[in-house]
XYZ file of C-alpha atoms in Angstrom:
725
model
C 30.405 54.421 -59.144
C 29.084 57.178 -56.885
C 25.848 55.972 -55.341
C 24.367 59.251 -54.224
C 22.648 61.188 -57.003
C 23.344 64.409 -55.155
C 26.997 63.640 -54.545
C 27.414 62.307 -58.052
C 26.052 65.538 -59.447
C 28.420 67.655 -57.405
C 31.589 65.695 -58.004
C 30.927 64.703 -61.603
C 30.224 68.306 -62.466
C 33.458 69.302 -60.764
C 35.444 66.754 -62.709
C 33.957 67.923 -65.999
C 34.985 71.488 -65.212
C 31.378 72.656 -65.198
C 30.075 75.100 -62.619
C 26.374 75.559 -63.188
C 25.414 73.357 -60.211
C 28.216 74.451 -57.874
C 27.535 77.193 -55.386
C 29.783 80.205 -56.029
C 32.695 78.064 -57.179
C 34.671 77.525 -60.316
C 35.923 73.998 -59.685
C 38.308 73.545 -62.586
C 41.216 71.288 -61.861
C 44.642 72.606 -62.833
C 46.361 71.106 -65.833
C 50.094 70.705 -65.331
C 52.381 71.822 -68.120
C 54.000 69.013 -70.080
C 57.777 69.315 -70.363
C 59.171 65.970 -71.550
C 62.401 64.884 -69.880
C 64.127 61.832 -71.290
C 65.497 59.407 -68.662
C 67.677 56.503 -69.790
C 69.037 53.507 -67.874
C 70.143 50.063 -69.053
C 69.195 51.074 -72.593
C 65.612 51.724 -71.484
C 64.188 55.181 -72.160
C 61.435 56.670 -70.000
C 59.854 60.044 -70.713
C 58.820 62.021 -67.626
C 56.507 64.874 -68.596
C 56.521 66.354 -65.080
C 60.137 66.085 -63.978
C 60.167 69.890 -63.788
C 58.152 69.778 -60.544
C 61.240 68.801 -58.555
C 62.786 71.557 -56.429
C 65.933 71.443 -54.352
C 65.925 72.441 -50.683
C 67.891 75.533 -51.645
C 65.148 76.558 -54.069
C 62.401 75.949 -51.531
C 64.159 77.846 -48.774
C 65.523 80.765 -50.795
C 64.202 84.179 -49.786
C 63.868 85.160 -53.438
C 62.099 82.482 -55.431
C 63.307 81.630 -58.920
C 60.883 81.101 -61.793
C 60.776 77.329 -61.478
C 60.025 77.532 -57.750
C 57.215 79.983 -58.391
C 55.828 77.718 -61.084
C 55.851 74.635 -58.842
C 54.395 76.436 -55.841
C 51.697 77.999 -58.015
C 50.748 74.567 -59.322
C 50.543 73.045 -55.839
C 48.483 75.979 -54.594
C 46.189 75.655 -57.615
C 45.609 72.007 -56.689
C 44.848 73.083 -53.128
C 42.374 75.655 -54.404
C 40.692 73.008 -56.529
C 40.442 70.713 -53.511
C 38.965 73.541 -51.426
C 36.384 74.418 -54.073
C 35.257 70.866 -54.746
C 34.956 70.074 -51.036
C 33.557 73.449 -50.036
C 30.073 72.046 -49.494
C 31.521 69.524 -47.013
C 33.335 72.117 -44.874
C 30.558 72.375 -42.310
C 30.489 68.607 -42.011
C 34.278 68.479 -41.661
C 34.073 70.981 -38.827
C 31.316 68.998 -37.142
C 33.255 65.775 -37.571
C 36.366 67.393 -36.117
C 34.398 68.569 -33.076
C 32.879 65.100 -32.741
C 36.300 63.433 -32.702
C 37.778 66.118 -30.480
C 34.842 65.664 -28.112
C 35.904 62.081 -27.412
C 39.343 63.179 -26.258
C 40.079 64.220 -22.703
C 41.796 67.522 -23.392
C 43.296 67.993 -19.923
C 44.858 64.558 -20.049
C 48.117 63.293 -18.594
C 50.309 60.231 -18.905
C 50.910 57.691 -16.175
C 53.998 58.967 -14.310
C 57.095 56.831 -14.655
C 60.059 56.779 -12.311
C 63.629 57.287 -13.447
C 66.672 58.061 -11.320
C 64.666 59.384 -8.373
C 62.118 61.471 -10.294
C 58.604 60.819 -11.587
C 58.145 62.113 -15.123
C 54.767 63.234 -16.487
C 53.456 64.351 -19.870
C 50.211 66.281 -19.716
C 47.918 68.435 -21.841
C 45.806 71.432 -20.960
C 42.341 72.124 -22.337
C 42.457 73.837 -25.711
C 46.222 73.500 -26.076
C 47.833 71.773 -29.067
C 51.062 70.608 -27.486
C 52.172 68.707 -24.373
C 53.741 69.949 -21.157
C 56.611 67.875 -19.765
C 57.121 67.944 -16.003
C 58.535 65.934 -13.121
C 58.242 65.449 -9.365
C 61.105 64.531 -7.091
C 60.881 61.408 -4.942
C 57.114 60.906 -4.894
C 53.918 61.969 -6.647
C 52.939 64.294 -3.799
C 55.987 66.458 -4.408
C 55.764 69.833 -6.146
C 55.530 69.694 -9.918
C 58.429 71.186 -11.849
C 57.669 72.054 -15.474
C 60.553 71.099 -17.736
C 59.129 72.167 -21.109
C 55.840 73.792 -22.042
C 55.780 72.999 -25.751
C 52.840 75.351 -26.322
C 55.104 78.268 -25.445
C 58.008 76.960 -27.499
C 55.747 76.486 -30.534
C 54.448 80.056 -30.568
C 55.115 81.746 -33.904
C 55.751 78.479 -35.744
C 53.421 76.879 -38.277
C 55.062 73.565 -37.438
C 56.837 72.583 -34.243
C 58.187 69.329 -32.910
C 60.011 68.820 -29.614
C 61.934 65.592 -29.297
C 65.009 63.897 -27.927
C 64.485 64.842 -24.269
C 67.470 63.466 -22.385
C 68.150 64.157 -18.703
C 71.723 64.281 -17.404
C 72.791 61.630 -14.849
C 72.823 64.230 -12.043
C 69.252 65.298 -13.012
C 70.311 68.936 -13.417
C 70.245 69.410 -17.201
C 68.296 68.290 -20.236
C 69.240 68.052 -23.877
C 66.257 68.748 -26.121
C 65.701 68.834 -29.877
C 63.456 71.067 -31.992
C 62.254 70.904 -35.602
C 60.332 73.859 -37.043
C 60.385 72.765 -40.694
C 59.203 69.135 -40.548
C 62.184 67.641 -42.320
C 63.393 65.846 -39.185
C 66.578 67.893 -39.052
C 66.699 68.774 -35.375
C 68.575 71.484 -33.505
C 69.983 70.308 -30.170
C 70.089 72.633 -27.167
C 70.718 72.225 -23.438
C 68.568 73.550 -20.605
C 69.573 73.970 -16.962
C 66.598 72.459 -15.116
C 67.469 74.212 -11.870
C 67.722 77.771 -13.202
C 65.692 77.493 -16.423
C 68.598 78.860 -18.444
C 69.037 77.603 -21.992
C 72.739 77.438 -22.717
C 74.383 78.883 -25.807
C 75.302 75.382 -27.008
C 73.388 74.901 -30.291
C 73.990 71.917 -32.557
C 72.257 71.909 -35.949
C 71.312 69.210 -38.457
C 71.046 66.293 -36.025
C 68.710 63.306 -35.709
C 67.443 64.722 -32.402
C 68.915 61.919 -30.327
C 71.718 62.382 -27.806
C 73.525 60.594 -24.979
C 75.074 61.930 -21.768
C 78.334 60.494 -20.535
C 78.451 59.919 -16.794
C 80.507 63.094 -16.212
C 77.375 65.246 -16.771
C 79.162 67.460 -19.266
C 79.904 65.318 -22.329
C 77.207 64.733 -24.929
C 77.314 62.353 -27.884
C 75.021 63.049 -30.843
C 74.370 62.062 -34.466
C 74.806 64.388 -37.439
C 72.956 64.035 -40.735
C 74.287 64.498 -44.224
C 72.734 67.853 -45.187
C 71.726 66.641 -48.659
C 70.781 62.974 -48.315
C 69.760 63.336 -44.620
C 71.540 60.049 -43.921
C 72.599 59.689 -40.289
C 76.316 59.371 -40.879
C 78.507 60.832 -38.112
C 78.742 60.649 -34.308
C 80.260 63.650 -32.508
C 81.315 64.350 -28.925
C 80.460 67.754 -27.474
C 81.606 69.170 -24.130
C 79.105 71.499 -22.513
C 80.117 75.143 -22.724
C 82.620 74.712 -25.551
C 82.151 75.911 -29.147
C 80.460 73.339 -31.389
C 83.301 73.893 -33.846
C 85.510 72.102 -31.312
C 83.271 69.009 -31.268
C 85.161 65.784 -31.944
C 84.054 63.356 -34.638
C 84.240 59.934 -32.971
C 82.713 57.863 -35.781
C 81.961 58.280 -39.483
C 79.722 55.717 -41.143
C 81.188 55.817 -44.632
C 79.043 53.105 -46.199
C 76.170 55.050 -47.747
C 73.820 52.068 -47.431
C 74.135 52.292 -43.614
C 72.953 54.793 -41.055
C 74.257 55.297 -37.530
C 72.999 56.283 -34.070
C 74.241 56.560 -30.498
C 72.490 55.314 -27.363
C 73.195 54.294 -23.785
C 72.723 50.949 -22.106
C 69.905 50.665 -19.583
C 72.569 49.906 -16.984
C 74.120 53.353 -17.725
C 77.506 51.649 -17.924
C 78.112 51.911 -21.661
C 77.655 54.290 -24.565
C 76.851 52.324 -27.703
C 77.201 53.395 -31.333
C 75.089 51.383 -33.740
C 75.368 51.084 -37.510
C 72.426 49.638 -39.412
C 71.122 48.688 -42.813
C 68.162 46.514 -43.710
C 70.231 43.325 -43.636
C 73.205 44.052 -41.393
C 74.104 45.778 -38.130
C 77.222 46.581 -36.136
C 77.679 47.926 -32.609
C 80.606 49.380 -30.688
C 80.789 50.338 -27.032
C 82.580 52.710 -24.667
C 82.715 52.938 -20.876
C 80.329 55.814 -20.044
C 82.755 56.937 -17.331
C 85.508 57.440 -19.907
C 83.935 59.584 -22.670
C 87.261 60.414 -24.352
C 88.207 56.745 -24.684
C 88.085 54.590 -27.781
C 85.048 52.593 -28.844
C 85.358 48.806 -29.177
C 83.467 46.899 -31.875
C 81.363 44.057 -30.500
C 81.144 42.131 -33.753
C 82.177 43.443 -37.148
C 79.392 43.784 -39.681
C 78.594 40.900 -41.952
C 75.995 40.647 -44.683
C 72.768 39.143 -43.338
C 73.925 39.307 -39.697
C 71.792 41.502 -37.438
C 72.140 42.035 -33.710
C 70.745 44.493 -31.166
C 72.618 44.934 -27.886
C 71.683 45.318 -24.206
C 73.913 45.086 -21.157
C 73.438 43.124 -17.908
C 76.180 42.548 -15.326
C 79.188 41.019 -17.101
C 77.440 40.248 -20.379
C 76.035 41.802 -23.509
C 72.726 40.323 -24.651
C 71.945 40.265 -28.379
C 68.658 39.910 -30.212
C 70.083 38.350 -33.359
C 69.491 36.233 -36.456
C 72.890 34.531 -36.163
C 73.102 30.993 -37.569
C 70.052 31.458 -39.828
C 67.756 32.285 -36.924
C 65.112 33.747 -39.244
C 62.741 34.651 -36.408
C 65.596 35.835 -34.189
C 66.864 34.492 -30.909
C 68.509 35.859 -27.763
C 72.208 35.270 -27.176
C 74.801 36.582 -24.736
C 78.546 37.081 -24.545
C 81.074 38.355 -22.020
C 81.877 42.072 -22.230
C 85.534 41.092 -22.436
C 85.098 38.682 -25.352
C 82.424 39.910 -27.717
C 83.026 38.349 -31.146
C 80.250 36.112 -32.471
C 82.255 32.919 -31.850
C 81.717 33.526 -28.111
C 77.961 34.055 -28.292
C 75.773 31.453 -26.553
C 72.019 30.887 -26.734
C 69.741 32.245 -24.027
C 66.441 31.880 -25.882
C 66.832 29.555 -28.891
C 65.327 30.190 -32.315
C 61.767 28.950 -32.924
C 60.217 28.409 -36.344
C 56.725 29.418 -35.198
C 57.559 32.434 -33.005
C 59.096 35.785 -33.861
C 61.182 37.267 -31.034
C 60.517 41.004 -31.422
C 62.189 42.568 -28.389
C 63.401 41.995 -24.851
C 63.799 43.975 -21.613
C 66.282 43.268 -18.861
C 65.532 43.715 -15.148
C 67.571 42.775 -12.111
C 65.699 39.517 -11.453
C 63.728 39.053 -14.681
C 64.038 38.799 -18.428
C 60.950 39.989 -20.329
C 60.418 38.854 -23.910
C 58.069 40.271 -26.523
C 57.061 37.577 -28.980
C 54.618 37.123 -31.859
C 52.995 33.786 -32.670
C 50.363 33.330 -35.381
C 50.170 37.108 -35.650
C 49.416 37.787 -31.975
C 51.584 39.624 -29.421
C 52.765 37.732 -26.372
C 54.650 38.953 -23.308
C 56.807 36.302 -21.641
C 58.361 36.683 -18.186
C 61.335 34.580 -17.187
C 63.316 34.694 -13.939
C 67.088 34.728 -14.250
C 67.253 31.988 -11.610
C 64.975 29.852 -13.874
C 62.371 29.328 -11.158
C 59.545 30.752 -13.298
C 58.769 31.168 -16.980
C 55.240 32.232 -17.980
C 53.129 34.373 -20.338
C 50.731 37.162 -19.495
C 47.163 36.103 -20.384
C 45.347 37.926 -23.220
C 41.913 36.642 -24.154
C 40.579 38.641 -27.106
C 40.662 37.234 -30.625
C 42.762 40.127 -31.833
C 44.557 42.792 -29.784
C 47.793 44.758 -29.350
C 50.095 44.564 -26.324
C 53.587 45.832 -25.700
C 56.145 46.613 -23.002
C 57.099 50.269 -22.588
C 58.267 52.922 -20.141
C 60.456 50.719 -17.955
C 63.659 52.690 -17.317
C 64.109 51.283 -13.800
C 66.382 48.249 -13.573
C 65.964 47.105 -9.953
C 62.200 46.552 -9.835
C 59.631 43.744 -9.825
C 57.131 45.894 -11.715
C 56.803 45.753 -15.471
C 54.639 48.308 -17.240
C 52.833 47.318 -20.427
C 50.021 48.561 -22.631
C 46.998 46.668 -23.880
C 44.206 47.551 -26.275
C 42.183 46.136 -29.157
C 39.829 47.327 -31.882
C 37.052 47.475 -29.257
C 38.997 48.031 -26.014
C 40.524 51.459 -25.291
C 44.190 51.516 -24.404
C 45.209 50.668 -20.860
C 48.522 51.149 -19.071
C 49.057 48.309 -16.633
C 51.659 47.688 -13.932
C 52.271 43.984 -13.418
C 54.139 42.645 -10.390
C 56.336 39.886 -11.752
C 56.881 38.509 -8.242
C 53.347 38.072 -6.874
C 51.580 38.294 -10.297
C 49.250 41.062 -9.191
C 48.382 43.840 -11.612
C 47.127 47.379 -11.382
C 45.483 49.259 -14.217
C 47.145 52.630 -13.893
C 45.076 54.253 -16.591
C 42.449 53.392 -19.176
C 41.904 55.707 -22.106
C 38.773 57.745 -21.559
C 36.380 58.087 -24.476
C 34.295 61.118 -23.693
C 30.961 62.153 -25.122
C 28.842 59.645 -23.242
C 28.113 57.467 -26.276
C 30.918 54.914 -26.325
C 30.191 51.406 -25.115
C 32.665 48.720 -26.146
C 29.841 46.181 -26.256
C 28.405 48.057 -29.244
C 31.324 46.984 -31.435
C 32.357 43.641 -32.852
C 35.844 42.605 -33.915
C 37.179 39.391 -35.354
C 39.937 37.967 -37.484
C 39.354 36.172 -40.803
C 41.808 34.616 -43.241
C 41.873 35.198 -46.998
C 43.666 32.846 -49.361
C 46.222 34.574 -51.584
C 46.697 33.460 -55.173
C 49.765 31.416 -54.234
C 47.912 29.650 -51.421
C 49.241 31.694 -48.490
C 46.727 32.587 -45.777
C 46.481 36.340 -45.122
C 44.868 37.594 -41.907
C 42.305 40.409 -41.965
C 41.320 42.053 -38.674
C 37.800 43.504 -38.805
C 35.758 45.823 -36.597
C 32.278 47.289 -37.010
C 29.270 48.441 -35.034
C 27.134 45.537 -33.868
C 24.104 47.009 -35.685
C 25.897 47.168 -39.036
C 24.618 44.538 -41.439
C 27.314 42.935 -43.541
C 26.245 42.691 -47.174
C 26.984 44.045 -50.648
C 25.821 47.526 -49.627
C 28.063 47.840 -46.563
C 30.827 50.456 -46.855
C 34.203 49.039 -45.881
C 37.565 50.765 -45.498
C 40.537 48.462 -46.072
C 43.889 49.593 -44.708
C 47.428 48.219 -44.878
C 51.105 49.157 -44.971
C 53.164 46.118 -45.895
C 56.809 47.222 -45.899
C 60.000 47.302 -43.788
C 58.717 44.466 -41.619
C 56.465 46.895 -39.768
C 53.324 45.271 -38.385
C 50.379 47.595 -37.820
C 48.803 46.683 -34.470
C 45.113 45.889 -34.054
C 44.688 48.893 -31.800
C 41.855 51.083 -30.610
C 41.069 54.416 -32.254
C 38.529 56.855 -30.863
C 38.541 58.768 -34.160
C 37.670 55.591 -36.081
C 34.377 55.468 -34.187
C 33.155 58.250 -36.469
C 33.297 55.787 -39.357
C 32.025 52.770 -37.444
C 29.046 54.675 -36.049
C 28.061 55.623 -39.611
C 27.957 52.044 -40.804
C 31.530 51.504 -42.024
C 33.518 48.340 -41.462
C 37.257 48.813 -40.883
C 39.513 46.031 -42.191
C 43.243 45.842 -41.502
C 44.973 43.474 -43.921
C 48.162 41.895 -42.564
C 49.833 41.477 -45.932
C 53.330 40.305 -46.726
C 56.002 42.906 -46.154
C 55.027 43.088 -42.476
C 56.221 40.597 -39.852
C 52.722 39.579 -38.788
C 53.516 35.912 -39.396
C 57.210 36.139 -38.658
C 60.328 37.242 -40.469
C 59.597 35.098 -43.537
C 56.344 37.050 -43.973
C 58.489 40.154 -44.350
C 60.987 38.501 -46.674
C 58.076 37.394 -48.847
C 57.066 41.013 -49.467
C 60.301 42.821 -50.320
C 62.915 43.059 -53.080
C 62.021 40.672 -55.927
C 58.989 39.469 -53.926
C 57.492 42.954 -53.513
C 54.502 42.288 -55.737
C 53.213 39.813 -53.134
C 52.400 42.853 -50.983
C 50.106 44.235 -53.674
C 48.481 40.968 -54.716
C 47.873 40.038 -51.053
C 45.926 43.277 -50.592
C 43.957 42.705 -53.791
C 43.206 39.106 -52.823
C 41.968 40.338 -49.436
C 39.721 42.801 -51.266
C 38.332 40.018 -53.431
C 37.772 37.858 -50.343
C 35.803 40.639 -48.658
C 33.678 41.120 -51.771
C 33.123 37.418 -52.434
C 32.097 36.815 -48.826
C 29.659 39.744 -48.967
C 31.291 41.975 -46.392
C 30.957 44.677 -49.046
C 31.062 45.157 -52.823
C 33.259 47.050 -55.262
C 30.781 49.947 -55.171
C 31.346 50.327 -51.445
C 34.950 49.219 -50.963
C 37.513 51.884 -50.063
C 41.235 51.656 -49.436
C 43.811 53.794 -47.701
C 47.552 53.700 -47.101
C 50.381 56.107 -46.394
C 54.042 56.375 -47.416
C 54.989 52.828 -48.488
C 51.291 52.151 -47.955
C 50.698 54.913 -50.497
C 52.856 52.940 -52.918
C 50.515 50.043 -52.181
C 47.546 52.224 -53.126
C 49.218 53.245 -56.371
C 49.971 49.640 -57.286
C 46.496 48.241 -56.575
C 44.696 50.885 -58.638
C 46.966 50.131 -61.581
C 46.364 46.405 -61.190
C 42.667 46.262 -60.220
C 41.063 49.714 -60.199
C 37.606 48.228 -60.648
C 37.624 46.824 -57.091
C 37.512 50.204 -55.316
C 35.144 53.153 -55.180
C 37.556 55.469 -53.401
C 41.227 55.639 -52.466
C 43.274 57.847 -50.161
C 47.003 57.748 -50.815
C 48.813 59.703 -48.097
C 52.395 60.889 -48.740
C 52.657 58.086 -51.311
C 55.972 56.645 -52.490
C 54.905 56.299 -56.122
C 57.864 57.322 -58.319
C 59.903 54.348 -57.158
C 62.262 53.797 -60.054
C 63.356 57.435 -60.401
C 63.806 57.895 -56.665
C 65.810 54.707 -56.222
C 68.081 55.722 -59.097
C 68.893 59.080 -57.488
C 71.234 58.685 -54.532
C 71.134 62.439 -53.856
C 67.549 62.132 -52.608
C 67.248 61.628 -48.842
C 67.184 58.019 -47.665
C 67.654 56.407 -51.095
C 70.875 54.432 -50.581
C 69.668 52.930 -47.328
C 66.625 51.561 -49.144
C 68.449 49.286 -51.569
C 67.970 46.223 -49.342
C 64.240 46.894 -49.120
C 63.382 47.530 -52.775
C 66.526 46.553 -54.671
C 69.127 48.697 -56.373
C 67.858 49.625 -59.858
C 71.417 50.222 -61.022
C 71.240 46.437 -61.370
C 69.076 45.726 -64.449
C 67.198 42.842 -62.789
C 65.954 45.166 -60.062
C 65.403 48.019 -62.499
C 63.058 45.902 -64.607
C 61.209 44.530 -61.582
C 60.723 47.880 -59.855
C 59.614 49.528 -63.068
C 57.016 46.793 -63.558
C 55.123 47.933 -60.455
C 56.205 51.555 -59.895
C 52.835 53.369 -59.826
C 54.018 56.468 -61.684
C 55.530 54.393 -64.492
C 52.507 52.111 -64.767
C 49.750 54.737 -65.113
C 47.635 53.867 -68.143
C 44.758 55.275 -70.158
C 41.919 53.640 -68.225
C 39.367 54.315 -65.519
C 40.568 54.875 -61.944
C 38.632 55.141 -58.651
C 37.801 58.396 -56.894
C 41.040 59.511 -55.288
C 42.409 61.901 -52.676
C 46.201 62.225 -52.621
C 47.929 64.101 -49.792
C 51.511 65.252 -49.297
C 53.694 67.706 -47.365
C 55.853 70.282 -49.101
C 58.736 69.700 -46.664
C 58.536 65.910 -46.649
C 62.033 64.443 -46.308
C 60.980 60.810 -46.713
C 58.726 60.943 -49.760
C 59.417 64.152 -51.629
C 56.291 66.154 -52.493
C 56.978 65.930 -56.236
C 56.248 62.190 -56.315
C 52.507 62.524 -55.540
C 52.320 65.819 -57.458
C 53.717 64.256 -60.648
C 51.561 61.163 -60.163
C 48.356 63.190 -59.959
C 49.354 65.208 -63.027
C 49.994 62.022 -65.020
C 46.733 60.461 -63.832
C 44.882 63.577 -64.961
C 46.592 63.333 -68.340
C 45.739 59.668 -68.980
C 42.719 58.534 -66.973
C 39.528 57.974 -68.947
C 36.934 58.316 -66.180
C 35.141 61.292 -64.658
C 35.762 60.177 -61.094
C 37.195 62.626 -58.621
C 40.964 63.164 -58.362
C 42.281 65.649 -55.791
C 45.743 66.564 -54.546
C 46.177 68.385 -51.264
C 49.619 69.625 -50.187
C 50.249 70.816 -46.655
C 52.652 73.649 -47.463
C 53.836 73.894 -43.833
C 54.422 70.238 -42.983
C 56.393 67.146 -43.888
C 55.934 63.386 -43.809
C 54.047 63.218 -40.534
C 51.566 65.979 -41.323
C 50.504 68.693 -38.903
C 52.304 68.847 -35.557
C 49.529 69.950 -33.173
C 47.173 67.293 -31.821
C 44.060 69.161 -32.995
C 45.512 70.050 -36.389
C 46.155 66.345 -36.929
C 42.499 65.657 -36.096
C 41.446 68.151 -38.745
C 43.398 66.181 -41.319
C 41.664 62.996 -40.209
C 38.305 64.739 -40.503
C 39.141 65.675 -44.106
C 40.055 62.073 -44.914
C 36.944 60.608 -43.321
C 34.743 63.187 -45.035
C 36.061 62.011 -48.395
C 34.900 58.452 -47.727
C 31.637 59.455 -46.060
C 30.797 61.797 -48.917
C 31.298 59.036 -51.470
C 28.900 56.923 -49.409
C 26.433 59.807 -48.967
C 26.866 59.600 -45.207
C 27.053 63.349 -44.646
C 24.416 64.974 -42.506
C 21.779 66.388 -44.856
C 21.817 69.788 -43.190
C 25.540 70.063 -43.849
C 25.135 69.809 -47.608
C 24.479 73.167 -49.199
C 24.407 73.764 -52.919
């Protein structure tokens, strides 16, 4: 399946454990020890030969490593060594590709300032620095800049660093901030005095990173995680300057299928605690001027009832699916009478339009909608004098409202981009309909011209007759035929819709003759809420067959061929990769599965693993035999067979809290045990990172360069001078 004789020689030799044609390497893949573990459920017995790879957090973090920990770490490091040896000849190309992608980025870049409570806030980068600098200016943009946080300084000495949860007090004098140095999304909250620079002794561990200030400028509400399952389960109240041991628990979400969070209304009048699962939500509110008061439930949770709350004047506004509003609608109710019987329609439900979000301003209501897969931004005056949509003219694009903390304004800020149009931040005057492009993403290097690229949307027919959209982009000089390399990407879970957005890094593939195809398969909400419902629970296989049917469409219509078709997905998209190669491995020459969720049945049966119980409404609870049988029938780890598989690169993070590292590690070991081909199979574990990969902006680019090199090498698209035997 590898078209280049040179590349075939290198990688085939590596897979056969031979070294005579490798330069100073001994590229022998590690063979994992087989230790059968018998797993039984519903009378069904599964044998897991690699169950021993699982380590607890205590084992991973212990100063003195036990024998099992050493064994697991040694195996992962052996896989990394194998990856390094096999790809050694591509290292120069990877470095060049990294510099190429980095060269398109404006290093000394800054965000468009946004105004909030009398200050303009700015995020900027300095040349050569990995992390952002957060600053602000008082009153106007000509005022002196005050640096709030230089993340480059905070990150010194850490292999991984993430700053999040920045939250300014109502009097503008203090900021709560959150840090994660492990990459398990367990944040430590601290408070900084923005006038003196002092960081207070207050230190709150094991939080989600989010926080809310009460209006007294001294009370903070925050969310604690369960230390084992990492479920967001408790809301606490902390008073600045008091011991955290005195913090008051104000809410405990006891249902382990729910998580919880705390936020503040845009009006600043209310603190809101939300509880959420896949199919149900609940909210309760408290006057932000009375932080020690009792919270009041808006509407008690009910199965299949979802609502998301905002406040305006004397009413709460809810984005909700009440009364079988599958695509959601907007309703309102008085703050003094909040039960669902009092809710009235503001924007009724529509069968053909998904209502995704809304923003409230003093004189305007702004709606974010999706019709036939495309974003729309609708502007409606409260006095009903106007109701219109912003015009977008490209065949496929991505647009969204963001960064609008001000309430009393006629200006709405939104973003717009497409596969061929770099991202723009635009201020639109809802009163006179004028607009100002505040910033357009710069693509440096002097080579980018949007007219050199072509994008379009085509529709494949799935096996059950459903039409599945595929968004495509390629260089205008790329000929579409059986020899054209094409990278197909998708996610397809949790209702998340991947936008048709611009990527300067993707140009490195497009400029080398690749086509990029984004398949909008079921499991997303591309065609509304029913599109999501059609790709979850007992309909999950539609996600996989949609992707495969898109692949077949692309091959049959001569956009590419199986010899030149590649696929990539991450997390639940990694599950997708695992499923498609079990079902139709012959369709793909190469696969990248990033942090893949592949041991589905075992993970969903273990409620001690982070995030499991909250996933039951997405995948099904395998403690129920119907769901057990269905999940097992597609779970990639359970469905590995003795047959040929494509060339594969599997990536993971040792500290991943969402998909534990042992899932991809076990999967690769089992594939090595059973696969009958000599195609490449590599596992790379980032031993310092978690689900999101490296934290620095340039380190993340290096990971992208590795991924792209894998595909380009399979297509023999590496620069000849970079290949050294």
